[in-house]
């Protein structure tokens, strides 16, 4: 079963604009991670935020986490055509085993 | 550093046939994962190995799917017999030790089409 639900399902923006993607989940988590998948390729880890963290930055990426609302957002600033990809949030639920549960993903298109 | 290698990249078979996928993780990575990604969905974990032992195979359809990692390095995933609904991309990933914050590195995947 899929834990995370990303929103919107698809997003199209102009190069240079910011892209904001949201993820909601249902159960308690240890951490939440965002991955990128280019067409026909494997996934690439972007950023991890722990349950006791509220915000994290990495280059042009900014991730927030609100555990009271069970939601996270990924902001990509100054987008580039190369950011065109699918983005997935993945949650590591609290429990005995560490296991990532992925959402269905958001398709981001950045127009040059 | 070489990434996670998978082969074949593409496979087309008819239903009820058998198929096997191979994965070679990043050198030194103790943890290996197999995921199934159906078109339009996120990856779903099928099985997780720590060295050559199984950590989690709760979502592996064991009546038709099997996986092994005999020497704690490379791994094979087999489907026998295949069904139409097995059409998907099969992703292999590895991580150094498999802790909760350990980054998973993914291979390019094997796209399986079952006719």
JSON list of C-alpha atoms in Angstrom, two decimals:
[
{"chain": "A", "resi": 1, "resn": "UNK", "atom": "CA", "xyz": [0.00, 0.00, 0.00]},
{"chain": "A", "resi": 2, "resn": "UNK", "atom": "CA", "xyz": [1.18, 3.54, -0.66]},
{"chain": "A", "resi": 3, "resn": "UNK", "atom": "CA", "xyz": [1.65, 5.84, 2.29]},
{"chain": "A", "resi": 4, "resn": "UNK", "atom": "CA", "xyz": [2.49, 9.14, 0.67]},
{"chain": "A", "resi": 5, "resn": "UNK", "atom": "CA", "xyz": [0.18, 11.05, -1.62]},
{"chain": "A", "resi": 6, "resn": "UNK", "atom": "CA", "xyz": [1.81, 13.77, -3.66]},
{"chain": "A", "resi": 7, "resn": "UNK", "atom": "CA", "xyz": [0.02, 16.86, -4.87]},
{"chain": "A", "resi": 8, "resn": "UNK", "atom": "CA", "xyz": [-0.35, 18.02, -7.58]},
{"chain": "A", "resi": 9, "resn": "UNK", "atom": "CA", "xyz": [-0.04, 14.95, -9.82]},
{"chain": "A", "resi": 10, "resn": "UNK", "atom": "CA", "xyz": [1.48, 17.05, -12.57]},
{"chain": "A", "resi": 11, "resn": "UNK", "atom": "CA", "xyz": [3.08, 20.49, -12.63]},
{"chain": "A", "resi": 12, "resn": "UNK", "atom": "CA", "xyz": [4.24, 22.56, -15.58]},
{"chain": "A", "resi": 13, "resn": "UNK", "atom": "CA", "xyz": [6.27, 25.73, -15.05]},
{"chain": "A", "resi": 14, "resn": "UNK", "atom": "CA", "xyz": [8.59, 28.06, -16.91]},
{"chain": "A", "resi": 15, "resn": "UNK", "atom": "CA", "xyz": [12.34, 27.89, -16.43]},
{"chain": "A", "resi": 16, "resn": "UNK", "atom": "CA", "xyz": [13.40, 30.19, -13.62]},
{"chain": "A", "resi": 17, "resn": "UNK", "atom": "CA", "xyz": [10.14, 29.82, -11.69]},
{"chain": "A", "resi": 18, "resn": "UNK", "atom": "CA", "xyz": [9.85, 28.00, -8.38]},
{"chain": "A", "resi": 19, "resn": "UNK", "atom": "CA", "xyz": [8.17, 24.59, -8.14]},
{"chain": "A", "resi": 20, "resn": "UNK", "atom": "CA", "xyz": [6.36, 23.49, -5.01]},
{"chain": "A", "resi": 21, "resn": "UNK", "atom": "CA", "xyz": [5.28, 19.90, -4.51]},
{"chain": "A", "resi": 22, "resn": "UNK", "atom": "CA", "xyz": [3.38, 18.52, -1.54]},
{"chain": "A", "resi": 23, "resn": "UNK", "atom": "CA", "xyz": [3.20, 15.15, 0.11]},
{"chain": "A", "resi": 24, "resn": "UNK", "atom": "CA", "xyz": [0.74, 13.91, 2.70]},
{"chain": "A", "resi": 25, "resn": "UNK", "atom": "CA", "xyz": [1.02, 10.68, 4.64]},
{"chain": "A", "resi": 26, "resn": "UNK", "atom": "CA", "xyz": [-1.04, 8.71, 7.11]},
{"chain": "A", "resi": 27, "resn": "UNK", "atom": "CA", "xyz": [1.03, 7.15, 9.87]},
{"chain": "A", "resi": 28, "resn": "UNK", "atom": "CA", "xyz": [3.86, 8.13, 12.23]},
{"chain": "A", "resi": 29, "resn": "UNK", "atom": "CA", "xyz": [7.23, 8.34, 10.57]},
{"chain": "A", "resi": 30, "resn": "UNK", "atom": "CA", "xyz": [10.92, 8.35, 11.46]},
{"chain": "A", "resi": 31, "resn": "UNK", "atom": "CA", "xyz": [11.88, 10.33, 8.41]},
{"chain": "A", "resi": 32, "resn": "UNK", "atom": "CA", "xyz": [10.64, 11.43, 5.01]},
{"chain": "A", "resi": 33, "resn": "UNK", "atom": "CA", "xyz": [12.72, 11.42, 1.86]},
{"chain": "A", "resi": 34, "resn": "UNK", "atom": "CA", "xyz": [12.33, 12.92, -1.60]},
{"chain": "A", "resi": 35, "resn": "UNK", "atom": "CA", "xyz": [13.58, 11.17, -4.75]},
{"chain": "A", "resi": 36, "resn": "UNK", "atom": "CA", "xyz": [13.78, 12.21, -8.39]},
{"chain": "A", "resi": 37, "resn": "UNK", "atom": "CA", "xyz": [13.30, 9.89, -11.36]},
{"chain": "A", "resi": 38, "resn": "UNK", "atom": "CA", "xyz": [14.21, 10.93, -14.86]},
{"chain": "A", "resi": 39, "resn": "UNK", "atom": "CA", "xyz": [12.35, 9.22, -17.68]},
{"chain": "A", "resi": 40, "resn": "UNK", "atom": "CA", "xyz": [13.45, 5.60, -18.05]},
{"chain": "A", "resi": 41, "resn": "UNK", "atom": "CA", "xyz": [16.00, 5.82, -15.27]},
{"chain": "A", "resi": 42, "resn": "UNK", "atom": "CA", "xyz": [16.37, 4.79, -11.65]},
{"chain": "A", "resi": 43, "resn": "UNK", "atom": "CA", "xyz": [15.59, 6.98, -8.68]},
{"chain": "A", "resi": 44, "resn": "UNK", "atom": "CA", "xyz": [18.03, 9.48, -7.24]},
{"chain": "A", "resi": 45, "resn": "UNK", "atom": "CA", "xyz": [17.92, 10.47, -3.58]},
{"chain": "A", "resi": 46, "resn": "UNK", "atom": "CA", "xyz": [17.49, 14.22, -3.11]},
{"chain": "A", "resi": 47, "resn": "UNK", "atom": "CA", "xyz": [17.02, 14.95, 0.56]},
{"chain": "A", "resi": 48, "resn": "UNK", "atom": "CA", "xyz": [16.01, 13.39, 3.87]},
{"chain": "A", "resi": 49, "resn": "UNK", "atom": "CA", "xyz": [14.25, 15.15, 6.73]},
{"chain": "A", "resi": 50, "resn": "UNK", "atom": "CA", "xyz": [13.91, 13.56, 10.14]},
{"chain": "A", "resi": 51, "resn": "UNK", "atom": "CA", "xyz": [10.68, 13.63, 12.11]},
{"chain": "A", "resi": 52, "resn": "UNK", "atom": "CA", "xyz": [12.17, 16.07, 14.64]},
{"chain": "A", "resi": 53, "resn": "UNK", "atom": "CA", "xyz": [13.21, 18.52, 11.93]},
{"chain": "A", "resi": 54, "resn": "UNK", "atom": "CA", "xyz": [10.96, 21.18, 10.43]},
{"chain": "A", "resi": 55, "resn": "UNK", "atom": "CA", "xyz": [12.97, 22.48, 7.51]},
{"chain": "A", "resi": 56, "resn": "UNK", "atom": "CA", "xyz": [16.03, 21.46, 5.55]},
{"chain": "A", "resi": 57, "resn": "UNK", "atom": "CA", "xyz": [17.94, 22.95, 2.65]},
{"chain": "A", "resi": 58, "resn": "UNK", "atom": "CA", "xyz": [20.19, 21.46, -0.01]},
{"chain": "A", "resi": 59, "resn": "UNK", "atom": "CA", "xyz": [21.30, 23.72, -2.85]},
{"chain": "A", "resi": 60, "resn": "UNK", "atom": "CA", "xyz": [18.14, 24.84, -4.67]},
{"chain": "A", "resi": 61, "resn": "UNK", "atom": "CA", "xyz": [15.98, 22.42, -2.66]},
{"chain": "A", "resi": 62, "resn": "UNK", "atom": "CA", "xyz": [14.02, 23.30, 0.45]},
{"chain": "A", "resi": 63, "resn": "UNK", "atom": "CA", "xyz": [12.00, 20.68, 2.29]},
{"chain": "A", "resi": 64, "resn": "UNK", "atom": "CA", "xyz": [9.58, 21.28, 5.12]},
{"chain": "A", "resi": 65, "resn": "UNK", "atom": "CA", "xyz": [7.90, 18.76, 7.38]},
{"chain": "A", "resi": 66, "resn": "UNK", "atom": "CA", "xyz": [4.81, 19.27, 9.53]},
{"chain": "A", "resi": 67, "resn": "UNK", "atom": "CA", "xyz": [4.25, 16.12, 11.56]},
{"chain": "A", "resi": 68, "resn": "UNK", "atom": "CA", "xyz": [1.06, 17.50, 13.15]},
{"chain": "A", "resi": 69, "resn": "UNK", "atom": "CA", "xyz": [-0.49, 17.75, 9.67]},
{"chain": "A", "resi": 70, "resn": "UNK", "atom": "CA", "xyz": [1.38, 14.71, 8.36]},
{"chain": "A", "resi": 71, "resn": "UNK", "atom": "CA", "xyz": [2.60, 16.65, 5.36]},
{"chain": "A", "resi": 72, "resn": "UNK", "atom": "CA", "xyz": [5.79, 17.73, 3.64]},
{"chain": "A", "resi": 73, "resn": "UNK", "atom": "CA", "xyz": [6.63, 20.09, 0.83]},
{"chain": "A", "resi": 74, "resn": "UNK", "atom": "CA", "xyz": [9.51, 20.21, -1.60]},
{"chain": "A", "resi": 75, "resn": "UNK", "atom": "CA", "xyz": [10.43, 23.56, -3.10]},
{"chain": "A", "resi": 76, "resn": "UNK", "atom": "CA", "xyz": [12.77, 23.78, -6.06]},
{"chain": "A", "resi": 77, "resn": "UNK", "atom": "CA", "xyz": [13.90, 27.35, -6.61]},
{"chain": "A", "resi": 78, "resn": "UNK", "atom": "CA", "xyz": [14.99, 28.86, -9.93]},
{"chain": "A", "resi": 79, "resn": "UNK", "atom": "CA", "xyz": [13.97, 25.75, -11.85]},
{"chain": "A", "resi": 80, "resn": "UNK", "atom": "CA", "xyz": [15.90, 24.54, -14.88]},
{"chain": "A", "resi": 81, "resn": "UNK", "atom": "CA", "xyz": [14.86, 22.39, -17.85]},
{"chain": "A", "resi": 82, "resn": "UNK", "atom": "CA", "xyz": [17.04, 19.64, -16.36]},
{"chain": "A", "resi": 83, "resn": "UNK", "atom": "CA", "xyz": [14.72, 19.50, -13.33]},
{"chain": "A", "resi": 84, "resn": "UNK", "atom": "CA", "xyz": [12.07, 17.93, -15.57]},
{"chain": "A", "resi": 85, "resn": "UNK", "atom": "CA", "xyz": [11.40, 14.57, -13.93]},
{"chain": "A", "resi": 86, "resn": "UNK", "atom": "CA", "xyz": [9.06, 12.69, -11.61]},
{"chain": "A", "resi": 87, "resn": "UNK", "atom": "CA", "xyz": [9.42, 13.41, -7.91]},
{"chain": "A", "resi": 88, "resn": "UNK", "atom": "CA", "xyz": [8.47, 10.96, -5.18]},
{"chain": "A", "resi": 89, "resn": "UNK", "atom": "CA", "xyz": [8.15, 11.30, -1.46]},
{"chain": "A", "resi": 90, "resn": "UNK", "atom": "CA", "xyz": [8.97, 8.22, 0.57]},
{"chain": "A", "resi": 91, "resn": "UNK", "atom": "CA", "xyz": [8.24, 7.67, 4.24]},
{"chain": "A", "resi": 92, "resn": "UNK", "atom": "CA", "xyz": [10.05, 5.50, 6.74]},
{"chain": "A", "resi": 93, "resn": "UNK", "atom": "CA", "xyz": [7.26, 4.52, 9.12]},
{"chain": "A", "resi": 94, "resn": "UNK", "atom": "CA", "xyz": [7.91, 3.92, 12.79]},
{"chain": "A", "resi": 95, "resn": "UNK", "atom": "CA", "xyz": [8.16, 0.23, 13.49]},
{"chain": "A", "resi": 96, "resn": "UNK", "atom": "CA", "xyz": [10.62, -2.58, 13.77]},
{"chain": "A", "resi": 97, "resn": "UNK", "atom": "CA", "xyz": [12.00, -2.59, 10.25]},
{"chain": "A", "resi": 98, "resn": "UNK", "atom": "CA", "xyz": [13.24, 0.35, 8.24]},
{"chain": "A", "resi": 99, "resn": "UNK", "atom": "CA", "xyz": [11.25, 0.30, 4.99]},
{"chain": "A", "resi": 100, "resn": "UNK", "atom": "CA", "xyz": [10.50, 3.10, 2.56]},
{"chain": "A", "resi": 101, "resn": "UNK", "atom": "CA", "xyz": [6.94, 3.48, 1.29]},
{"chain": "A", "resi": 102, "resn": "UNK", "atom": "CA", "xyz": [6.72, 5.63, -1.84]},
{"chain": "A", "resi": 103, "resn": "UNK", "atom": "CA", "xyz": [3.90, 7.81, -3.10]},
{"chain": "A", "resi": 104, "resn": "UNK", "atom": "CA", "xyz": [2.67, 7.81, -6.69]},
{"chain": "A", "resi": 105, "resn": "UNK", "atom": "CA", "xyz": [4.85, 10.74, -7.68]},
{"chain": "A", "resi": 106, "resn": "UNK", "atom": "CA", "xyz": [4.53, 14.17, -9.27]},
{"chain": "A", "resi": 107, "resn": "UNK", "atom": "CA", "xyz": [5.49, 14.83, -12.86]},
{"chain": "A", "resi": 108, "resn": "UNK", "atom": "CA", "xyz": [7.30, 18.14, -13.17]},
{"chain": "A", "resi": 109, "resn": "UNK", "atom": "CA", "xyz": [7.82, 19.73, -16.57]},
{"chain": "A", "resi": 110, "resn": "UNK", "atom": "CA", "xyz": [10.05, 22.78, -16.80]},
{"chain": "A", "resi": 111, "resn": "UNK", "atom": "CA", "xyz": [9.64, 24.66, -20.08]},
{"chain": "A", "resi": 112, "resn": "UNK", "atom": "CA", "xyz": [12.77, 26.33, -21.44]},
{"chain": "B", "resi": 1, "resn": "UNK", "atom": "CA", "xyz": [32.46, 4.79, -8.12]},
{"chain": "B", "resi": 2, "resn": "UNK", "atom": "CA", "xyz": [30.37, 2.39, -10.21]},
{"chain": "B", "resi": 3, "resn": "UNK", "atom": "CA", "xyz": [26.64, 2.48, -9.58]},
{"chain": "B", "resi": 4, "resn": "UNK", "atom": "CA", "xyz": [24.13, -0.31, -9.18]},
{"chain": "B", "resi": 5, "resn": "UNK", "atom": "CA", "xyz": [24.13, -2.51, -12.28]},
{"chain": "B", "resi": 6, "resn": "UNK", "atom": "CA", "xyz": [21.08, -4.36, -13.54]},
{"chain": "B", "resi": 7, "resn": "UNK", "atom": "CA", "xyz": [20.45, -6.65, -16.47]},
{"chain": "B", "resi": 8, "resn": "UNK", "atom": "CA", "xyz": [18.71, -7.07, -18.74]},
{"chain": "B", "resi": 9, "resn": "UNK", "atom": "CA", "xyz": [17.36, -3.55, -19.28]},
{"chain": "B", "resi": 10, "resn": "UNK", "atom": "CA", "xyz": [14.30, -4.81, -21.14]},
{"chain": "B", "resi": 11, "resn": "UNK", "atom": "CA", "xyz": [12.50, -8.15, -21.28]},
{"chain": "B", "resi": 12, "resn": "UNK", "atom": "CA", "xyz": [9.37, -9.24, -23.11]},
{"chain": "B", "resi": 13, "resn": "UNK", "atom": "CA", "xyz": [7.84, -12.61, -22.29]},
{"chain": "B", "resi": 14, "resn": "UNK", "atom": "CA", "xyz": [4.51, -14.35, -22.60]},
{"chain": "B", "resi": 15, "resn": "UNK", "atom": "CA", "xyz": [2.37, -15.12, -19.59]},
{"chain": "B", "resi": 16, "resn": "UNK", "atom": "CA", "xyz": [3.22, -18.33, -17.77]},
{"chain": "B", "resi": 17, "resn": "UNK", "atom": "CA", "xyz": [6.87, -18.07, -18.85]},
{"chain": "B", "resi": 18, "resn": "UNK", "atom": "CA", "xyz": [9.72, -17.60, -16.40]},
{"chain": "B", "resi": 19, "resn": "UNK", "atom": "CA", "xyz": [12.10, -14.68, -16.17]},
{"chain": "B", "resi": 20, "resn": "UNK", "atom": "CA", "xyz": [15.11, -13.71, -14.06]},
{"chain": "B", "resi": 21, "resn": "UNK", "atom": "CA", "xyz": [16.69, -10.37, -13.32]},
{"chain": "B", "resi": 22, "resn": "UNK", "atom": "CA", "xyz": [20.18, -9.73, -12.07]},
{"chain": "B", "resi": 23, "resn": "UNK", "atom": "CA", "xyz": [21.54, -6.98, -9.85]},
{"chain": "B", "resi": 24, "resn": "UNK", "atom": "CA", "xyz": [25.07, -6.07, -8.80]},
{"chain": "B", "resi": 25, "resn": "UNK", "atom": "CA", "xyz": [25.06, -3.50, -5.99]},
{"chain": "B", "resi": 26, "resn": "UNK", "atom": "CA", "xyz": [27.64, -0.86, -5.26]},
{"chain": "B", "resi": 27, "resn": "UNK", "atom": "CA", "xyz": [30.80, -2.49, -3.92]},
{"chain": "B", "resi": 28, "resn": "UNK", "atom": "CA", "xyz": [30.77, -2.74, -0.15]},
{"chain": "B", "resi": 29, "resn": "UNK", "atom": "CA", "xyz": [27.06, -2.13, 0.27]},
{"chain": "B", "resi": 30, "resn": "UNK", "atom": "CA", "xyz": [25.60, -4.62, 2.72]},
{"chain": "B", "resi": 31, "resn": "UNK", "atom": "CA", "xyz": [21.93, -3.95, 2.04]},
{"chain": "B", "resi": 32, "resn": "UNK", "atom": "CA", "xyz": [20.17, -4.76, -1.23]},
{"chain": "B", "resi": 33, "resn": "UNK", "atom": "CA", "xyz": [16.56, -4.04, -2.16]},
{"chain": "B", "resi": 34, "resn": "UNK", "atom": "CA", "xyz": [14.27, -5.15, -4.98]},
{"chain": "B", "resi": 35, "resn": "UNK", "atom": "CA", "xyz": [11.35, -2.87, -5.86]},
{"chain": "B", "resi": 36, "resn": "UNK", "atom": "CA", "xyz": [8.49, -3.25, -8.32]},
{"chain": "B", "resi": 37, "resn": "UNK", "atom": "CA", "xyz": [7.30, -0.06, -10.03]},
{"chain": "B", "resi": 38, "resn": "UNK", "atom": "CA", "xyz": [4.09, -0.35, -11.99]},
{"chain": "B", "resi": 39, "resn": "UNK", "atom": "CA", "xyz": [3.46, 2.38, -14.57]},
{"chain": "B", "resi": 40, "resn": "UNK", "atom": "CA", "xyz": [2.13, 5.53, -12.94]},
{"chain": "B", "resi": 41, "resn": "UNK", "atom": "CA", "xyz": [2.96, 4.41, -9.40]},
{"chain": "B", "resi": 42, "resn": "UNK", "atom": "CA", "xyz": [5.83, 4.68, -6.99]},
{"chain": "B", "resi": 43, "resn": "UNK", "atom": "CA", "xyz": [8.18, 1.79, -6.28]},
{"chain": "B", "resi": 44, "resn": "UNK", "atom": "CA", "xyz": [6.96, -0.94, -3.93]},
{"chain": "B", "resi": 45, "resn": "UNK", "atom": "CA", "xyz": [9.47, -2.88, -1.88]},
{"chain": "B", "resi": 46, "resn": "UNK", "atom": "CA", "xyz": [9.48, -6.59, -2.70]},
{"chain": "B", "resi": 47, "resn": "UNK", "atom": "CA", "xyz": [12.42, -7.83, -0.65]},
{"chain": "B", "resi": 48, "resn": "UNK", "atom": "CA", "xyz": [15.31, -6.47, 1.39]},
{"chain": "B", "resi": 49, "resn": "UNK", "atom": "CA", "xyz": [18.56, -8.34, 2.06]},
{"chain": "B", "resi": 50, "resn": "UNK", "atom": "CA", "xyz": [21.16, -7.60, 4.70]},
{"chain": "B", "resi": 51, "resn": "UNK", "atom": "CA", "xyz": [24.28, -9.33, 3.40]},
{"chain": "B", "resi": 52, "resn": "UNK", "atom": "CA", "xyz": [22.84, -12.71, 2.34]},
{"chain": "B", "resi": 53, "resn": "UNK", "atom": "CA", "xyz": [19.96, -12.78, 4.85]},
{"chain": "B", "resi": 54, "resn": "UNK", "atom": "CA", "xyz": [16.39, -11.63, 4.22]},
{"chain": "B", "resi": 55, "resn": "UNK", "atom": "CA", "xyz": [15.27, -8.68, 6.36]},
{"chain": "B", "resi": 56, "resn": "UNK", "atom": "CA", "xyz": [11.82, -8.10, 4.86]},
{"chain": "B", "resi": 57, "resn": "UNK", "atom": "CA", "xyz": [9.93, -10.04, 2.20]},
{"chain": "B", "resi": 58, "resn": "UNK", "atom": "CA", "xyz": [6.42, -9.28, 3.42]},
{"chain": "B", "resi": 59, "resn": "UNK", "atom": "CA", "xyz": [5.30, -7.86, 0.06]},
{"chain": "B", "resi": 60, "resn": "UNK", "atom": "CA", "xyz": [6.91, -10.53, -2.12]},
{"chain": "B", "resi": 61, "resn": "UNK", "atom": "CA", "xyz": [4.31, -12.78, -3.83]},
{"chain": "B", "resi": 62, "resn": "UNK", "atom": "CA", "xyz": [6.06, -15.94, -2.77]},
{"chain": "B", "resi": 63, "resn": "UNK", "atom": "CA", "xyz": [3.91, -18.27, -4.86]},
{"chain": "B", "resi": 64, "resn": "UNK", "atom": "CA", "xyz": [5.60, -16.95, -8.00]},
{"chain": "B", "resi": 65, "resn": "UNK", "atom": "CA", "xyz": [8.47, -14.65, -7.00]},
{"chain": "B", "resi": 66, "resn": "UNK", "atom": "CA", "xyz": [11.77, -15.71, -5.50]},
{"chain": "B", "resi": 67, "resn": "UNK", "atom": "CA", "xyz": [15.02, -13.90, -4.81]},
{"chain": "B", "resi": 68, "resn": "UNK", "atom": "CA", "xyz": [18.43, -14.84, -3.60]},
{"chain": "B", "resi": 69, "resn": "UNK", "atom": "CA", "xyz": [21.70, -13.21, -2.66]},
{"chain": "B", "resi": 70, "resn": "UNK", "atom": "CA", "xyz": [23.87, -16.22, -2.06]},
{"chain": "B", "resi": 71, "resn": "UNK", "atom": "CA", "xyz": [27.28, -14.66, -1.45]},
{"chain": "B", "resi": 72, "resn": "UNK", "atom": "CA", "xyz": [26.05, -11.39, -0.05]},
{"chain": "B", "resi": 73, "resn": "UNK", "atom": "CA", "xyz": [26.96, -9.49, -3.21]},
{"chain": "B", "resi": 74, "resn": "UNK", "atom": "CA", "xyz": [24.90, -9.77, -6.38]},
{"chain": "B", "resi": 75, "resn": "UNK", "atom": "CA", "xyz": [21.30, -10.93, -6.42]},
{"chain": "B", "resi": 76, "resn": "UNK", "atom": "CA", "xyz": [18.74, -12.47, -8.74]},
{"chain": "B", "resi": 77, "resn": "UNK", "atom": "CA", "xyz": [14.98, -12.01, -8.74]},
{"chain": "B", "resi": 78, "resn": "UNK", "atom": "CA", "xyz": [12.89, -14.66, -10.49]},
{"chain": "B", "resi": 79, "resn": "UNK", "atom": "CA", "xyz": [9.26, -14.80, -11.54]},
{"chain": "B", "resi": 80, "resn": "UNK", "atom": "CA", "xyz": [7.78, -18.19, -12.33]},
{"chain": "B", "resi": 81, "resn": "UNK", "atom": "CA", "xyz": [5.21, -18.25, -13.88]},
{"chain": "B", "resi": 82, "resn": "UNK", "atom": "CA", "xyz": [4.68, -14.66, -14.96]},
{"chain": "B", "resi": 83, "resn": "UNK", "atom": "CA", "xyz": [1.25, -13.02, -15.07]},
{"chain": "B", "resi": 84, "resn": "UNK", "atom": "CA", "xyz": [0.07, -10.04, -17.06]},
{"chain": "B", "resi": 85, "resn": "UNK", "atom": "CA", "xyz": [-0.01, -7.91, -13.91]},
{"chain": "B", "resi": 86, "resn": "UNK", "atom": "CA", "xyz": [3.72, -8.48, -13.39]},
{"chain": "B", "resi": 87, "resn": "UNK", "atom": "CA", "xyz": [4.42, -6.01, -16.20]},
{"chain": "B", "resi": 88, "resn": "UNK", "atom": "CA", "xyz": [6.46, -3.33, -14.45]},
{"chain": "B", "resi": 89, "resn": "UNK", "atom": "CA", "xyz": [9.93, -1.93, -13.96]},
{"chain": "B", "resi": 90, "resn": "UNK", "atom": "CA", "xyz": [11.97, -3.90, -11.45]},
{"chain": "B", "resi": 91, "resn": "UNK", "atom": "CA", "xyz": [14.40, -1.70, -9.60]},
{"chain": "B", "resi": 92, "resn": "UNK", "atom": "CA", "xyz": [17.35, -2.82, -7.54]},
{"chain": "B", "resi": 93, "resn": "UNK", "atom": "CA", "xyz": [18.86, -0.54, -4.92]},
{"chain": "B", "resi": 94, "resn": "UNK", "atom": "CA", "xyz": [21.65, -0.81, -2.39]},
{"chain": "B", "resi": 95, "resn": "UNK", "atom": "CA", "xyz": [22.78, 1.04, 0.70]},
{"chain": "B", "resi": 96, "resn": "UNK", "atom": "CA", "xyz": [25.84, 0.88, 2.89]},
{"chain": "B", "resi": 97, "resn": "UNK", "atom": "CA", "xyz": [24.32, -0.60, 6.03]},
{"chain": "B", "resi": 98, "resn": "UNK", "atom": "CA", "xyz": [20.54, -0.26, 5.69]},
{"chain": "B", "resi": 99, "resn": "UNK", "atom": "CA", "xyz": [19.88, 2.03, 8.63]},
{"chain": "B", "resi": 100, "resn": "UNK", "atom": "CA", "xyz": [16.84, 4.30, 8.65]},
{"chain": "B", "resi": 101, "resn": "UNK", "atom": "CA", "xyz": [18.76, 7.32, 7.35]},
{"chain": "B", "resi": 102, "resn": "UNK", "atom": "CA", "xyz": [20.99, 5.42, 4.95]},
{"chain": "B", "resi": 103, "resn": "UNK", "atom": "CA", "xyz": [20.72, 6.63, 1.34]},
{"chain": "B", "resi": 104, "resn": "UNK", "atom": "CA", "xyz": [19.48, 4.06, -1.15]},
{"chain": "B", "resi": 105, "resn": "UNK", "atom": "CA", "xyz": [21.19, 4.07, -4.56]},
{"chain": "B", "resi": 106, "resn": "UNK", "atom": "CA", "xyz": [19.06, 2.78, -7.41]},
{"chain": "B", "resi": 107, "resn": "UNK", "atom": "CA", "xyz": [19.97, 0.98, -10.59]},
{"chain": "B", "resi": 108, "resn": "UNK", "atom": "CA", "xyz": [18.39, 1.83, -13.96]},
{"chain": "B", "resi": 109, "resn": "UNK", "atom": "CA", "xyz": [15.82, -0.95, -13.66]},
{"chain": "B", "resi": 110, "resn": "UNK", "atom": "CA", "xyz": [14.59, -3.79, -15.85]},
{"chain": "B", "resi": 111, "resn": "UNK", "atom": "CA", "xyz": [11.40, -3.09, -17.77]},
{"chain": "B", "resi": 112, "resn": "UNK", "atom": "CA", "xyz": [9.34, -6.29, -17.99]},
{"chain": "B", "resi": 113, "resn": "UNK", "atom": "CA", "xyz": [6.45, -6.65, -20.41]},
{"chain": "B", "resi": 114, "resn": "UNK", "atom": "CA", "xyz": [4.26, -9.74, -20.05]},
{"chain": "B", "resi": 115, "resn": "UNK", "atom": "CA", "xyz": [2.08, -10.46, -23.09]}
]
